[in-house]
mmCIF file of C-alpha atoms in Angstrom:
data_model
loop_
_atom_site.group_PDB
_atom_site.id
_atom_site.type_symbol
_atom_site.label_atom_id
_atom_site.label_comp_id
_atom_site.label_asym_id
_atom_site.label_seq_id
_atom_site.Cartn_x
_atom_site.Cartn_y
_atom_site.Cartn_z
ATOM 1 C CA MET A 1168 137.152 139.359 92.611
ATOM 2 C CA LYS A 1169 136.357 140.418 89.093
ATOM 3 C CA THR A 1170 134.068 143.422 88.734
ATOM 4 C CA LYS A 1171 131.326 141.382 87.067
ATOM 5 C CA LYS A 1172 131.276 138.954 89.983
ATOM 6 C CA ILE A 1173 129.765 141.426 92.430
ATOM 7 C CA SER A 1174 126.922 142.712 90.288
ATOM 8 C CA ILE A 1175 123.978 141.988 92.561
ATOM 9 C CA TRP A 1176 125.566 143.447 95.669
ATOM 10 C CA LEU A 1177 126.562 146.538 93.673
ATOM 11 C CA VAL A 1178 122.893 147.126 92.933
ATOM 12 C CA VAL A 1179 122.482 147.651 96.634
ATOM 13 C CA ALA A 1180 125.675 149.686 96.771
ATOM 14 C CA ALA A 1181 124.561 152.029 94.024
ATOM 15 C CA ALA A 1182 121.256 152.640 95.766
ATOM 16 C CA ALA A 1183 123.099 153.377 98.980
ATOM 17 C CA LEU A 1184 125.397 155.913 97.386
ATOM 18 C CA MET A 1185 122.540 157.621 95.582
ATOM 19 C CA LEU A 1186 120.540 158.002 98.773
ATOM 20 C CA ALA A 1187 123.385 158.914 101.089
ATOM 21 C CA ALA A 1188 123.645 162.606 101.828
ATOM 22 C CA PRO A 1189 126.775 164.001 100.078
ATOM 23 C CA GLY A 1190 129.112 165.745 102.447
ATOM 24 C CA SER A 1191 127.250 164.376 105.450
ATOM 25 C CA SER A 1192 128.619 165.560 108.761
ATOM 26 C CA MET A 1193 128.594 161.894 109.851
ATOM 27 C CA ALA A 1194 131.105 160.838 107.131
ATOM 28 C CA GLY A 1195 133.892 158.648 108.448
ATOM 29 C CA GLU A 1196 131.970 157.480 111.497
ATOM 30 C CA VAL A 1197 132.053 153.930 112.847
ATOM 31 C CA TYR A 1198 128.698 152.384 113.751
ATOM 32 C CA LYS A 1199 128.973 149.641 116.331
ATOM 33 C CA THR A 1200 126.813 146.555 116.371
ATOM 34 C CA ALA A 1201 127.316 143.080 117.807
ATOM 35 C CA LEU A 1202 126.350 139.424 117.477
ATOM 36 C CA SER A 1203 126.373 136.802 120.239
ATOM 37 C CA LEU A 1204 125.766 133.211 119.092
ATOM 38 C CA ALA A 1205 126.741 129.555 119.316
ATOM 39 C CA ILE A 1206 129.854 129.190 117.194
ATOM 40 C CA THR A 1207 130.715 126.151 119.322
ATOM 41 C CA GLY A 1208 128.510 123.852 121.405
ATOM 42 C CA PRO A 1209 124.843 122.885 120.809
ATOM 43 C CA THR A 1210 123.334 124.126 117.518
ATOM 44 C CA SER A 1211 126.744 125.395 116.370
ATOM 45 C CA ASP A 1212 126.200 123.550 113.079
ATOM 46 C CA ALA A 1213 123.807 126.424 112.367
ATOM 47 C CA GLY A 1214 125.584 129.141 114.334
ATOM 48 C CA ASN A 1215 128.974 128.697 112.718
ATOM 49 C CA PRO A 1216 127.939 129.449 109.099
ATOM 50 C CA TYR A 1217 125.531 132.104 110.417
ATOM 51 C CA SER A 1218 128.393 133.990 112.038
ATOM 52 C CA LYS A 1219 130.423 133.809 108.825
ATOM 53 C CA GLY A 1220 127.522 135.142 106.764
ATOM 54 C CA ALA A 1221 127.135 138.168 109.024
ATOM 55 C CA GLU A 1222 130.883 138.728 109.201
ATOM 56 C CA ASP A 1223 131.319 138.552 105.422
ATOM 57 C CA TYR A 1224 128.477 140.908 104.594
ATOM 58 C CA PHE A 1225 129.668 143.564 107.036
ATOM 59 C CA ARG A 1226 133.187 143.196 105.590
ATOM 60 C CA TYR A 1227 131.720 143.662 102.151
ATOM 61 C CA VAL A 1228 129.820 146.791 103.200
ATOM 62 C CA ASN A 1229 133.054 148.329 104.454
ATOM 63 C CA ASP A 1230 135.280 147.085 101.615
ATOM 64 C CA MET A 1231 132.889 148.416 98.963
ATOM 65 C CA ASN A 1232 132.153 151.698 100.795
ATOM 66 C CA LEU A 1233 128.416 150.990 100.743
ATOM 67 C CA LEU A 1234 127.985 153.609 103.460
ATOM 68 C CA GLY A 1235 130.404 156.079 101.925
ATOM 69 C CA ASP A 1236 133.262 156.802 104.303
ATOM 70 C CA ASP A 1237 131.336 155.389 107.228
ATOM 71 C CA THR A 1238 131.832 151.804 108.370
ATOM 72 C CA ILE A 1239 130.110 149.175 110.486
ATOM 73 C CA GLU A 1240 132.043 147.475 113.271
ATOM 74 C CA CYS A 1241 130.333 144.222 114.266
ATOM 75 C CA THR A 1242 131.773 142.410 117.273
ATOM 76 C CA ILE A 1243 131.006 138.674 117.063
ATOM 77 C CA ARG A 1244 131.356 136.473 120.155
ATOM 78 C CA ASP A 1245 130.764 132.786 120.826
ATOM 79 C CA ASP A 1246 128.277 132.193 123.657
ATOM 80 C CA LYS A 1247 128.302 128.395 123.339
ATOM 81 C CA TYR A 1248 124.464 128.398 123.457
ATOM 82 C CA GLU A 1249 124.616 129.412 127.125
ATOM 83 C CA THR A 1250 122.265 132.186 128.174
ATOM 84 C CA ALA A 1251 124.534 133.358 130.996
ATOM 85 C CA ILE A 1252 127.334 134.003 128.493
ATOM 86 C CA THR A 1253 124.927 135.718 126.098
ATOM 87 C CA LYS A 1254 123.780 138.049 128.866
ATOM 88 C CA ARG A 1255 127.347 138.896 129.798
ATOM 89 C CA ASN A 1256 128.209 139.519 126.160
ATOM 90 C CA PHE A 1257 125.205 141.796 125.716
ATOM 91 C CA GLU A 1258 126.078 143.866 128.776
ATOM 92 C CA GLU A 1259 129.608 144.330 127.465
ATOM 93 C CA PHE A 1260 128.275 145.223 124.026
ATOM 94 C CA LEU A 1261 126.184 147.962 125.629
ATOM 95 C CA ASP A 1262 129.306 149.372 127.234
ATOM 96 C CA MET A 1263 130.883 149.472 123.764
ATOM 97 C CA GLY A 1264 128.073 151.725 122.530
ATOM 98 C CA ILE A 1265 126.290 149.456 120.041
ATOM 99 C CA VAL A 1266 123.313 150.900 118.121
ATOM 100 C CA PHE A 1267 121.848 147.600 116.846
ATOM 101 C CA TYR A 1268 122.054 144.047 118.198
ATOM 102 C CA LEU A 1269 121.935 140.548 116.701
ATOM 103 C CA ASN A 1270 121.080 137.734 119.111
ATOM 104 C CA TYR A 1271 120.824 133.976 118.504
ATOM 105 C CA SER A 1272 119.040 131.381 120.614
ATOM 106 C CA THR A 1273 115.396 131.140 121.680
ATOM 107 C CA GLY A 1274 116.355 130.682 125.324
ATOM 108 C CA SER A 1275 118.603 133.731 125.533
ATOM 109 C CA THR A 1276 116.184 135.883 123.535
ATOM 110 C CA LEU A 1277 113.349 135.054 125.928
ATOM 111 C CA ALA A 1278 115.614 135.549 128.944
ATOM 112 C CA LEU A 1279 116.880 138.944 127.733
ATOM 113 C CA LYS A 1280 113.579 140.180 126.300
ATOM 114 C CA ARG A 1281 113.030 142.682 129.110
ATOM 115 C CA ASP A 1282 116.662 143.830 128.907
ATOM 116 C CA PHE A 1283 116.279 144.641 125.209
ATOM 117 C CA ASP A 1284 113.124 146.645 125.909
ATOM 118 C CA GLU A 1285 114.569 148.368 128.967
ATOM 119 C CA VAL A 1286 117.538 149.742 127.032
ATOM 120 C CA LYS A 1287 115.406 150.158 123.864
ATOM 121 C CA MET A 1288 117.779 148.156 121.702
ATOM 122 C CA PRO A 1289 116.476 147.038 118.265
ATOM 123 C CA THR A 1290 117.279 143.321 118.188
ATOM 124 C CA LEU A 1291 117.140 140.622 115.497
ATOM 125 C CA PRO A 1292 117.609 137.082 116.861
ATOM 126 C CA ALA A 1293 118.453 133.988 114.827
ATOM 127 C CA SER A 1294 115.584 132.335 116.680
ATOM 128 C CA PHE A 1295 112.260 132.564 114.860
ATOM 129 C CA HIS A 1296 110.198 131.634 117.936
ATOM 130 C CA ALA A 1297 106.875 133.510 117.868
ATOM 131 C CA GLY A 1298 107.056 134.033 121.640
ATOM 132 C CA ASN A 1299 110.163 136.199 121.224
ATOM 133 C CA ILE A 1300 108.066 139.097 119.973
ATOM 134 C CA GLU A 1301 105.082 138.667 122.306
ATOM 135 C CA GLY A 1302 105.071 141.607 124.709
ATOM 136 C CA SER A 1303 108.259 143.059 123.232
ATOM 137 C CA ASP A 1304 108.605 146.347 121.358
ATOM 138 C CA TYR A 1305 112.234 145.882 120.319
ATOM 139 C CA ILE A 1306 112.621 142.277 119.101
ATOM 140 C CA PHE A 1307 112.045 141.612 115.381
ATOM 141 C CA LEU A 1308 112.051 138.143 113.779
ATOM 142 C CA PRO A 1309 114.020 138.038 110.492
ATOM 143 C CA ILE A 1310 111.553 135.650 108.810
ATOM 144 C CA ALA A 1311 108.331 133.703 109.414
ATOM 145 C CA SER A 1312 108.142 132.175 112.886
ATOM 146 C CA TYR A 1313 108.831 128.510 113.629
ATOM 147 C CA SER A 1314 105.129 128.202 114.327
ATOM 148 C CA ALA A 1315 104.245 129.554 110.881
ATOM 149 C CA GLN A 1316 106.773 127.175 109.323
ATOM 150 C CA ASN A 1317 105.513 124.074 111.150
ATOM 151 C CA ILE A 1318 101.867 124.960 110.608
ATOM 152 C CA GLY A 1319 102.626 125.653 106.944
ATOM 153 C CA LEU A 1320 104.114 122.163 106.618
ATOM 154 C CA ALA A 1321 101.038 120.672 108.296
ATOM 155 C CA GLU A 1322 98.813 122.594 105.870
ATOM 156 C CA TYR A 1323 100.776 121.098 102.962
ATOM 157 C CA VAL A 1324 100.190 117.641 104.440
ATOM 158 C CA VAL A 1325 96.445 118.283 104.702
ATOM 159 C CA ASP A 1326 96.246 119.643 101.153
ATOM 160 C CA HIS A 1327 98.145 116.729 99.574
ATOM 161 C CA HIS A 1328 97.201 113.744 101.765
ATOM 162 C CA GLU A 1329 94.890 111.193 100.220
ATOM 163 C CA GLY A 1330 92.368 109.611 102.553
ATOM 164 C CA GLY A 1331 91.116 110.656 105.962
ATOM 165 C CA THR A 1332 92.767 112.791 108.612
ATOM 166 C CA PRO A 1333 96.568 112.429 108.298
ATOM 167 C CA LYS A 1334 98.436 111.077 111.342
ATOM 168 C CA VAL A 1335 101.431 113.219 112.265
ATOM 169 C CA ALA A 1336 104.305 112.928 114.765
ATOM 170 C CA MET A 1337 106.562 115.807 115.756
ATOM 171 C CA TYR A 1338 110.294 115.406 116.435
ATOM 172 C CA VAL A 1339 111.621 118.401 118.355
ATOM 173 C CA HIS A 1340 114.675 119.869 120.030
ATOM 174 C CA PRO A 1341 114.657 119.449 123.851
ATOM 175 C CA SER A 1342 114.413 123.183 124.533
ATOM 176 C CA ALA A 1343 112.039 126.120 124.161
ATOM 177 C CA PHE A 1344 113.222 126.317 120.551
ATOM 178 C CA GLY A 1345 111.745 122.882 119.907
ATOM 179 C CA ARG A 1346 108.825 122.737 122.319
ATOM 180 C CA GLU A 1347 107.081 126.064 121.903
ATOM 181 C CA PRO A 1348 105.951 125.686 118.250
ATOM 182 C CA VAL A 1349 104.160 122.447 119.205
ATOM 183 C CA LYS A 1350 101.736 124.522 121.264
ATOM 184 C CA ASP A 1351 100.854 126.574 118.201
ATOM 185 C CA ILE A 1352 100.335 123.424 116.123
ATOM 186 C CA GLU A 1353 97.867 122.331 118.806
ATOM 187 C CA LYS A 1354 96.155 125.739 118.623
ATOM 188 C CA ALA A 1355 95.888 125.384 114.839
ATOM 189 C CA ILE A 1356 94.296 121.953 115.264
ATOM 190 C CA GLU A 1357 91.774 123.471 117.671
ATOM 191 C CA ALA A 1358 91.107 126.147 115.046
ATOM 192 C CA GLY A 1359 90.306 123.498 112.444
ATOM 193 C CA LEU A 1360 93.605 122.281 110.940
ATOM 194 C CA ASP A 1361 92.705 118.696 110.062
ATOM 195 C CA ILE A 1362 95.629 116.598 111.310
ATOM 196 C CA GLU A 1363 95.907 114.118 114.186
ATOM 197 C CA LEU A 1364 98.991 114.849 116.269
ATOM 198 C CA VAL A 1365 99.816 111.319 117.409
ATOM 199 C CA GLU A 1366 102.989 111.967 119.387
ATOM 200 C CA THR A 1367 105.690 114.552 120.072
ATOM 201 C CA VAL A 1368 109.212 113.298 120.765
ATOM 202 C CA GLU A 1369 112.143 115.326 122.098
ATOM 203 C CA HIS A 1370 115.341 113.823 120.741
ATOM 204 C CA GLY A 1371 118.149 112.858 123.068
ATOM 205 C CA GLN A 1372 121.695 111.689 122.725
ATOM 206 C CA ASP A 1373 120.829 108.086 121.801
ATOM 207 C CA LEU A 1374 121.688 107.514 118.151
ATOM 208 C CA ASP A 1375 119.463 104.407 117.917
ATOM 209 C CA VAL A 1376 116.098 105.636 116.677
ATOM 210 C CA THR A 1377 114.829 102.171 115.749
ATOM 211 C CA ALA A 1378 112.418 101.872 118.667
ATOM 212 C CA MET A 1379 110.946 105.321 117.953
ATOM 213 C CA ILE A 1380 110.392 104.594 114.260
ATOM 214 C CA GLN A 1381 108.828 101.198 115.023
ATOM 215 C CA ARG A 1382 106.539 102.760 117.653
ATOM 216 C CA TRP A 1383 105.415 105.428 115.190
ATOM 217 C CA ARG A 1384 104.758 102.710 112.612
ATOM 218 C CA SER A 1385 102.631 100.760 115.086
ATOM 219 C CA LYS A 1386 100.580 103.926 115.765
ATOM 220 C CA GLY A 1387 99.991 104.526 112.083
ATOM 221 C CA VAL A 1388 102.108 107.686 111.800
ATOM 222 C CA GLU A 1389 102.248 108.804 108.176
ATOM 223 C CA TYR A 1390 104.098 112.126 108.431
ATOM 224 C CA VAL A 1391 106.866 113.392 110.741
ATOM 225 C CA ILE A 1392 107.408 117.134 111.155
ATOM 226 C CA SER A 1393 110.737 118.124 112.746
ATOM 227 C CA GLN A 1394 111.501 121.300 114.697
ATOM 228 C CA THR A 1395 115.178 120.983 115.586
ATOM 229 C CA VAL A 1396 118.608 121.143 113.891
ATOM 230 C CA GLN A 1397 120.102 119.006 111.125
ATOM 231 C CA SER A 1398 122.135 116.437 113.065
ATOM 232 C CA PRO A 1399 119.300 114.633 114.880
ATOM 233 C CA VAL A 1400 117.160 114.777 111.732
ATOM 234 C CA ALA A 1401 119.953 113.141 109.739
ATOM 235 C CA THR A 1402 120.212 110.407 112.366
ATOM 236 C CA MET A 1403 116.443 109.863 112.262
ATOM 237 C CA LEU A 1404 116.360 109.721 108.463
ATOM 238 C CA LYS A 1405 119.194 107.189 108.350
ATOM 239 C CA GLY A 1406 117.421 105.058 110.960
ATOM 240 C CA ALA A 1407 114.111 105.219 109.114
ATOM 241 C CA GLY A 1408 115.882 104.414 105.855
ATOM 242 C CA ASN A 1409 117.499 101.329 107.355
ATOM 243 C CA LEU A 1410 114.031 100.136 108.386
ATOM 244 C CA GLY A 1411 112.616 100.814 104.921
ATOM 245 C CA GLN A 1412 110.174 103.383 106.301
ATOM 246 C CA VAL A 1413 111.026 106.475 104.229
ATOM 247 C CA ALA A 1414 108.363 107.276 101.642
ATOM 248 C CA GLU A 1415 109.719 107.452 98.089
ATOM 249 C CA SER A 1416 106.917 109.803 97.097
ATOM 250 C CA PHE A 1417 104.816 112.206 99.165
ATOM 251 C CA GLY A 1418 102.305 110.336 101.303
ATOM 252 C CA GLU A 1419 103.309 106.867 100.053
ATOM 253 C CA GLU A 1420 101.019 104.378 101.791
ATOM 254 C CA GLY A 1421 102.687 102.263 104.466
ATOM 255 C CA LYS A 1422 105.717 104.565 104.736
ATOM 256 C CA MET A 1423 106.486 107.871 106.481
ATOM 257 C CA THR A 1424 107.030 111.218 104.776
ATOM 258 C CA PHE A 1425 109.496 113.431 106.654
ATOM 259 C CA LEU A 1426 109.298 117.221 106.766
ATOM 260 C CA GLY A 1427 111.056 119.953 108.730
ATOM 261 C CA ALA A 1428 111.349 123.666 109.506
ATOM 262 C CA HIS A 1429 114.246 126.037 108.820
ATOM 263 C CA TYR A 1430 117.058 124.677 111.011
ATOM 264 C CA THR A 1431 116.395 121.028 110.077
ATOM 265 C CA GLY A 1432 117.223 121.264 106.409
ATOM 266 C CA GLY A 1433 119.364 122.867 103.763
ATOM 267 C CA ASN A 1434 122.435 121.460 102.072
ATOM 268 C CA ASP A 1435 123.972 120.754 105.467
ATOM 269 C CA LEU A 1436 121.327 118.056 106.014
ATOM 270 C CA ILE A 1437 122.155 116.385 102.716
ATOM 271 C CA ALA A 1438 125.836 116.342 103.652
ATOM 272 C CA LEU A 1439 124.989 114.669 106.967
ATOM 273 C CA ALA A 1440 122.284 112.249 105.827
ATOM 274 C CA GLY A 1441 123.407 111.439 102.285
ATOM 275 C CA ASP A 1442 120.901 109.375 100.317
ATOM 276 C CA ALA A 1443 118.624 109.152 103.351
ATOM 277 C CA ALA A 1444 117.724 112.827 102.838
ATOM 278 C CA GLU A 1445 116.044 112.049 99.506
ATOM 279 C CA ASN A 1446 112.363 113.172 99.500
ATOM 280 C CA PHE A 1447 112.759 115.225 102.685
ATOM 281 C CA TYR A 1448 110.374 118.203 102.604
ATOM 282 C CA TRP A 1449 111.632 121.414 104.134
ATOM 283 C CA THR A 1450 110.474 125.003 104.458
ATOM 284 C CA THR A 1451 112.190 128.322 105.069
ATOM 285 C CA SER A 1452 111.972 131.918 103.896
ATOM 286 C CA TYR A 1453 115.518 131.833 102.478
ATOM 287 C CA ILE A 1454 116.732 131.070 98.988
ATOM 288 C CA VAL A 1455 118.996 128.047 98.467
ATOM 289 C CA THR A 1456 122.047 127.827 96.248
ATOM 290 C CA SER A 1457 120.744 124.676 94.534
ATOM 291 C CA GLU A 1458 118.023 126.780 92.901
ATOM 292 C CA PRO A 1459 119.510 129.187 90.309
ATOM 293 C CA GLY A 1460 118.751 132.873 90.877
ATOM 294 C CA ALA A 1461 120.140 136.264 91.788
ATOM 295 C CA GLY A 1462 120.193 135.473 95.492
ATOM 296 C CA ALA A 1463 122.069 132.203 95.044
ATOM 297 C CA GLU A 1464 124.591 133.874 92.751
ATOM 298 C CA ALA A 1465 125.158 136.721 95.192
ATOM 299 C CA GLN A 1466 125.593 134.351 98.142
ATOM 300 C CA LEU A 1467 128.153 132.220 96.328
ATOM 301 C CA GLU A 1468 130.066 135.271 95.116
ATOM 302 C CA LEU A 1469 130.269 136.724 98.605
ATOM 303 C CA ALA A 1470 131.516 133.408 100.002
ATOM 304 C CA GLN A 1471 134.104 133.130 97.255
ATOM 305 C CA ARG A 1472 135.302 136.681 97.862
ATOM 306 C CA TYR A 1473 136.098 135.885 101.479
ATOM 307 C CA GLY A 1474 137.462 132.388 100.889
ATOM 308 C CA ARG A 1475 134.717 130.304 102.451
ATOM 309 C CA ASP A 1476 134.667 126.548 101.872
ATOM 310 C CA GLU A 1477 131.972 124.828 99.834
ATOM 311 C CA LYS A 1478 129.958 123.723 102.852
ATOM 312 C CA THR A 1479 129.708 127.236 104.266
ATOM 313 C CA SER A 1480 129.124 128.800 100.866
ATOM 314 C CA ASN A 1481 126.071 126.641 100.249
ATOM 315 C CA SER A 1482 124.604 126.776 103.743
ATOM 316 C CA HIS A 1483 121.203 128.406 104.179
ATOM 317 C CA ASN A 1484 122.451 129.543 107.568
ATOM 318 C CA TYR A 1485 125.233 131.447 105.822
ATOM 319 C CA ALA A 1486 122.377 133.202 103.948
ATOM 320 C CA ASN A 1487 120.629 133.642 107.280
ATOM 321 C CA GLY A 1488 123.637 135.521 108.691
ATOM 322 C CA ILE A 1489 123.993 137.606 105.539
ATOM 323 C CA MET A 1490 120.336 138.627 105.731
ATOM 324 C CA VAL A 1491 120.434 140.040 109.271
ATOM 325 C CA ALA A 1492 123.579 141.962 108.340
ATOM 326 C CA GLN A 1493 121.729 143.280 105.286
ATOM 327 C CA VAL A 1494 118.818 144.499 107.432
ATOM 328 C CA THR A 1495 121.244 146.151 109.852
ATOM 329 C CA THR A 1496 123.010 147.893 106.990
ATOM 330 C CA GLU A 1497 119.749 148.906 105.361
ATOM 331 C CA VAL A 1498 118.339 150.703 108.423
ATOM 332 C CA ILE A 1499 121.642 152.542 108.833
ATOM 333 C CA ARG A 1500 121.598 153.476 105.150
ATOM 334 C CA ARG A 1501 118.037 154.766 105.358
ATOM 335 C CA ALA A 1502 118.711 156.793 108.485
ATOM 336 C CA LYS A 1503 121.768 158.325 106.799
ATOM 337 C CA ALA A 1504 119.716 159.153 103.713
ATOM 338 C CA ARG A 1505 117.310 161.121 105.921
ATOM 339 C CA GLY A 1506 120.239 162.949 107.483
ATOM 340 C CA ASN A 1507 119.458 161.452 110.863
ATOM 341 C CA GLU A 1508 121.966 160.566 113.542
ATOM 342 C CA ILE A 1509 122.796 156.860 113.631
ATOM 343 C CA ASN A 1510 121.575 155.756 117.024
ATOM 344 C CA LYS A 1511 119.365 152.970 118.328
ATOM 345 C CA GLU A 1512 116.279 155.214 118.460
ATOM 346 C CA ASN A 1513 116.494 156.200 114.795
ATOM 347 C CA LEU A 1514 117.344 152.659 113.638
ATOM 348 C CA TYR A 1515 114.351 151.343 115.581
ATOM 349 C CA GLN A 1516 112.165 153.892 113.793
ATOM 350 C CA GLU A 1517 113.548 152.782 110.424
ATOM 351 C CA LEU A 1518 112.507 149.190 111.204
ATOM 352 C CA LEU A 1519 108.975 150.320 112.041
ATOM 353 C CA GLU A 1520 108.726 152.124 108.698
ATOM 354 C CA MET A 1521 110.039 149.192 106.640
ATOM 355 C CA ASN A 1522 106.718 148.324 104.961
ATOM 356 C CA GLY A 1523 104.569 149.132 101.944
ATOM 357 C CA MET A 1524 106.631 151.101 99.440
ATOM 358 C CA ASN A 1525 109.496 150.971 101.957
ATOM 359 C CA ALA A 1526 109.665 147.156 102.086
ATOM 360 C CA PHE A 1527 113.201 145.784 101.835
ATOM 361 C CA TYR A 1528 114.174 143.197 99.183
ATOM 362 C CA PRO A 1529 117.482 141.610 100.231
ATOM 363 C CA VAL A 1530 117.556 138.845 97.504
ATOM 364 C CA THR A 1531 118.568 136.290 100.139
ATOM 365 C CA THR A 1532 114.886 135.649 100.948
ATOM 366 C CA VAL A 1533 111.869 134.478 98.923
ATOM 367 C CA GLY A 1534 109.838 137.547 99.864
ATOM 368 C CA PRO A 1535 110.235 141.120 101.087
ATOM 369 C CA VAL A 1536 111.217 142.121 104.618
ATOM 370 C CA THR A 1537 108.451 144.184 106.215
ATOM 371 C CA TYR A 1538 108.028 145.471 109.760
ATOM 372 C CA SER A 1539 105.680 147.877 111.501
ATOM 373 C CA LYS A 1540 104.576 148.694 115.047
ATOM 374 C CA ASP A 1541 102.154 145.746 114.914
ATOM 375 C CA ASP A 1542 104.208 143.412 112.718
ATOM 376 C CA HIS A 1543 107.593 142.246 114.019
ATOM 377 C CA GLN A 1544 107.886 139.240 111.679
ATOM 378 C CA GLY A 1545 110.148 140.164 108.746
ATOM 379 C CA VAL A 1546 109.546 137.840 105.792
ATOM 380 C CA ASP A 1547 106.046 136.345 105.927
ATOM 381 C CA THR A 1548 106.518 134.234 102.813
ATOM 382 C CA LEU A 1549 107.705 130.617 102.928
ATOM 383 C CA GLN A 1550 109.050 128.346 100.209
ATOM 384 C CA LEU A 1551 108.713 124.561 100.311
ATOM 385 C CA TYR A 1552 111.735 122.611 99.080
ATOM 386 C CA VAL A 1553 112.201 118.871 98.579
ATOM 387 C CA VAL A 1554 115.373 116.822 98.083
ATOM 388 C CA ARG A 1555 115.493 115.348 94.594
ATOM 389 C CA ASP A 1556 118.623 113.657 93.235
ATOM 390 C CA GLY A 1557 120.698 114.991 96.115
ATOM 391 C CA ALA A 1558 119.682 118.660 95.994
ATOM 392 C CA PHE A 1559 116.895 120.808 97.425
ATOM 393 C CA ARG A 1560 114.472 121.883 94.710
ATOM 394 C CA ALA A 1561 111.593 124.318 95.027
ATOM 395 C CA GLU A 1562 108.184 122.657 95.300
ATOM 396 C CA GLY A 1563 105.406 124.983 94.184
ATOM 397 C CA LYS A 1564 105.275 128.727 94.697
ATOM 398 C CA PRO A 1565 106.071 130.739 97.859
ATOM 399 C CA PHE A 1566 103.146 130.796 100.267
ATOM 400 C CA ILE A 1567 101.941 132.261 103.568
ATOM 401 C CA SER A 1568 100.552 129.953 106.259
ATOM 402 C CA GLU A 1569 96.792 130.357 106.602
ATOM 403 C CA TYR A 1570 96.385 128.944 110.114
ATOM 404 C CA ALA A 1571 99.384 130.837 111.501
ATOM 405 C CA GLU A 1572 97.391 133.967 110.739
ATOM 406 C CA LYS A 1573 94.201 132.493 112.245
ATOM 407 C CA ILE A 1574 95.713 131.727 115.668
ATOM 408 C CA LYS A 1575 97.376 135.125 116.172
#
C-alpha cells in the first residue's frame, strides 16, 4: 500500500507512539485476546465480515507497530451461533491467558454473563441487546442498544407521519436477539411514544411472505420495523414489492414504509434485495462506505490492504469488527501510556475512564465511544440512512433516542 493510502490510521498510530512509554519494560510483549462468533451457520452473513474486520485491524496494528514492539494476538474461532461452542471456546481462551474478550451473539452473551463477571473479563459482544449489560459489571455494548435503535426508528415514524397514530408491525428474528427489543418498544409506548404496535412476527424458513404482507395490509399497517438480519428482510422486501406494497416515499398513503435496525441493513441488504431495497430506512451507529468521509476512506483502505473483496470491504459489519478491535487496541495503548501492566483489571479500568475528555473517536462510528461505571453503552449516537438510487444515504443529522433514555 502506498504511504498516502493509510493516512487516517496513521493518525491513530502517531498518537499511540507519542503516548507509549519509551523503553517500556513491557516492549516486545504479546497481548492475547480472542473472538468467538458465527462465521458459519445462522447470522453468519453478519459474522463473516465482522470477523474479517477484527482480524484485519489487529493485523494492521501489528504490521504498523502501533504498540511499538508489542503485538496483539487475537484468536478467532467459529462457534456456528451455538452457545455451547461459544462457552467451550471461552473456557479455552481463558486457559490461553487472554486479557480482553470479544463475544458475538445475544444468546451466548446472556448465557455467559455470569462467567464474564466471575472471571472479571472485560467483554465487548457483537450483540447490542440492552439486557446484556443489565446486572453485569464487565459487558460493554459497542454502540447504541437494539432497543435504542428500534425506538429511535419509531420516534422518526412519529415525527414524520401525517395523520393520527401510525400503525406499526415488527418483523423480528426468532431468538432473544429479535424478541427482547420488542419489550422495550412496548415500554416506550407505555411511556408515551405515540405508535400502535399492531403485530409482531417472528420470521421462519418459509420464503413466501405474501400472506403476511396481505394480513398487515388488511390491518392497516403503515410501517414495518425489522429487528433481524439482512436475508429475511430482503425476502420480505421482495415479497412486498411484488405485491406493490412498498412505499415510494416515506409514509406514502396506502403503502408500507419499511425500516430496520443495525443487522437488517447496510450494503449487504442492497446486494440481496436489489431494487426492492429502495426507500428502506435503516439506523446504526456506524459509518457507511456509500457516504464519503474519513471513516469510509479508512475502511476501504484497510480492506484493500488485506485483499478483501468488494462485498466485505463495503459491509457495515466489517466496520463493526474493525471498531471492536480499535477499542481493544485503544485500552491497551492507554494502559501502556500510563506505564501499567497489560492485564484484564487495568484494561477494564481503562474502559471505565473512557469518557469526557477521554472519549474515544474511532472514525468508524458517527459519534464518540464513551463508557463509565454507570454507562456500558459505547456510542449513544445513531444515524438514519435511506436507500436512494441503490445506495444508503444519510437522512438528517445523527441523533440520540429520546424514549430509550426515558425507559432506562
